[in-house]
Amino acid sequence: MSTPEAPPVDPSRPQVGDRLELDAGPIAHGGHVVARTGETGLVVFVRHALPGERVVAVVTEDDGRFLRADAVDVLEASPDRVERPCPYAGPGACGGCDLQHAALPAQRRLKADVVREQLSRLAGLEVDVVVEPVPDAGTDGLRWRSRMQYVALPELQRGLRAHRSHDVVAVEDCPIEAPGAVTTTDGVPPAPVVTERVTTAAGTRDFEVAGDGFWQPHVHAPRVLVETVLELGAPRPGERVLDLYAGVGLFTAYLAEAVGPTGAVTAVEGDRTATRLAAANLADLPGVSVVTDRVDRALHRGIGAADLVVLDPPRVGAKRQVVRHLAALTPRAIVYVACDPAALARDVAYLAEQGYRMETLRAFDLFPMTHHVECVALFVPA
């Protein structure tokens, strides 16, 4: 059998490695700006640029529908551009931080633009979004990350991967790693269990977390998110609460204290190690039950009534089936913690289909120097 011939190369189409002069347009979800080539108007997603700049960008990938590129020279700079605080950030270097070239207030404005655009495009909502700085987190956006995953290198070195690549950049010190961060290295078993102390306006508790298990990365995130969930959800004594994608029980603990001994909180989490630790973390709280199951499956099987639902799904969001099951429980309120604005916006649309409207949206800069942003939304019956 003969091998099919490769499609002919379009001589007018930029190739990987080509240098293009581009005018940087608006920020897009993912940490890049949108530009277009002058000849054909082909879309180019450009990293390391800011809206309004004119840059020289090197094409790094051709997706077929669009190009990806890195800005390697700035011809006309934005007033928001600053020197990167990390020597490992930039084109072809560590892929962990994609906004170090923007001042922190500008980073937050750009993230707000992304959240606003996703809600408009995917949910049909026009919402005024402000990304809030984290209280008591300092003003430089550094030393905030409580969990780090490194790649082992020869001679006891360690590194981090380049953007969309298996290439490893050797790193002596990552400026966003917090003092005392839990660090793991490929091929090296992590610490089995780590104790995390969380101090909030509602009290202080200790939580055991697997060394390689999920925990909010920003050192102040547990406090900020617990306080925001309690503020928006306003749990009342005697209420029945569902905490979905509950992890080791961070929200469950504070929700249980709020509803008191006459209330009940059910935590649902699919990871067996997390639920084992959650059971230990929550053992002193009456009315708490921990369910080890996938959230969609647990809801399908039936999990009882709920006055309030709190959910913190993974980056892909809750999705339509889970939303449908939640609405069928007719809670008075749903508090949704989201780490991805696109997934949140899709679920906002699904909730609207089921008769729930977004009443309040808070957004926090829990991932400085990166394009990521954390949102907490309150939904009530329409």
mmCIF file with all atom_site columns, C-alpha atoms in Angstrom, residues 198-205 222-224 226-227 230 250 254 257:
data_model
loop_
_atom_site.group_PDB
_atom_site.id
_atom_site.type_symbol
_atom_site.label_atom_id
_atom_site.label_alt_id
_atom_site.label_comp_id
_atom_site.label_asym_id
_atom_site.label_entity_id
_atom_site.label_seq_id
_atom_site.pdbx_PDB_ins_code
_atom_site.Cartn_x
_atom_site.Cartn_y
_atom_site.Cartn_z
_atom_site.occupancy
_atom_site.B_iso_or_equiv
_atom_site.pdbx_formal_charge
_atom_site.auth_seq_id
_atom_site.auth_comp_id
_atom_site.auth_asym_id
_atom_site.auth_atom_id
_atom_site.pdbx_PDB_model_num
ATOM 1  C CA . VAL A 1 198 ? -5.924  26.691 58.487 1.00 0.00 ? 198 VAL A CA 1
ATOM 2  C CA . THR A 1 199 ? -6.778  29.823 60.449 1.00 0.00 ? 199 THR A CA 1
ATOM 3  C CA . THR A 1 200 ? -9.918  31.707 59.431 1.00 0.00 ? 200 THR A CA 1
ATOM 4  C CA . ALA A 1 201 ? -12.373 34.149 60.958 1.00 0.00 ? 201 ALA A CA 1
ATOM 5  C CA . ALA A 1 202 ? -14.464 31.056 61.775 1.00 0.00 ? 202 ALA A CA 1
ATOM 6  C CA . GLY A 1 203 ? -11.674 29.323 63.704 1.00 0.00 ? 203 GLY A CA 1
ATOM 7  C CA . THR A 1 204 ? -8.513  27.276 63.312 1.00 0.00 ? 204 THR A CA 1
ATOM 8  C CA . ARG A 1 205 ? -8.329  23.614 62.306 1.00 0.00 ? 205 ARG A CA 1
ATOM 9  C CA . PRO A 1 222 ? -7.757  27.900 52.270 1.00 0.00 ? 222 PRO A CA 1
ATOM 10 C CA . ARG A 1 223 ? -8.513  30.906 54.468 1.00 0.00 ? 223 ARG A CA 1
ATOM 11 C CA . VAL A 1 224 ? -9.781  33.098 51.644 1.00 0.00 ? 224 VAL A CA 1
ATOM 12 C CA . VAL A 1 226 ? -13.425 29.142 53.412 1.00 0.00 ? 226 VAL A CA 1
ATOM 13 C CA . GLU A 1 227 ? -14.373 32.662 54.460 1.00 0.00 ? 227 GLU A CA 1
ATOM 14 C CA . LEU A 1 230 ? -19.270 30.840 54.368 1.00 0.00 ? 230 LEU A CA 1
ATOM 15 C CA . LEU A 1 250 ? -11.684 21.693 54.159 1.00 0.00 ? 250 LEU A CA 1
ATOM 16 C CA . TYR A 1 254 ? -16.380 24.780 58.605 1.00 0.00 ? 254 TYR A CA 1
ATOM 17 C CA . GLU A 1 257 ? -19.498 23.913 62.571 1.00 0.00 ? 257 GLU A CA 1
#
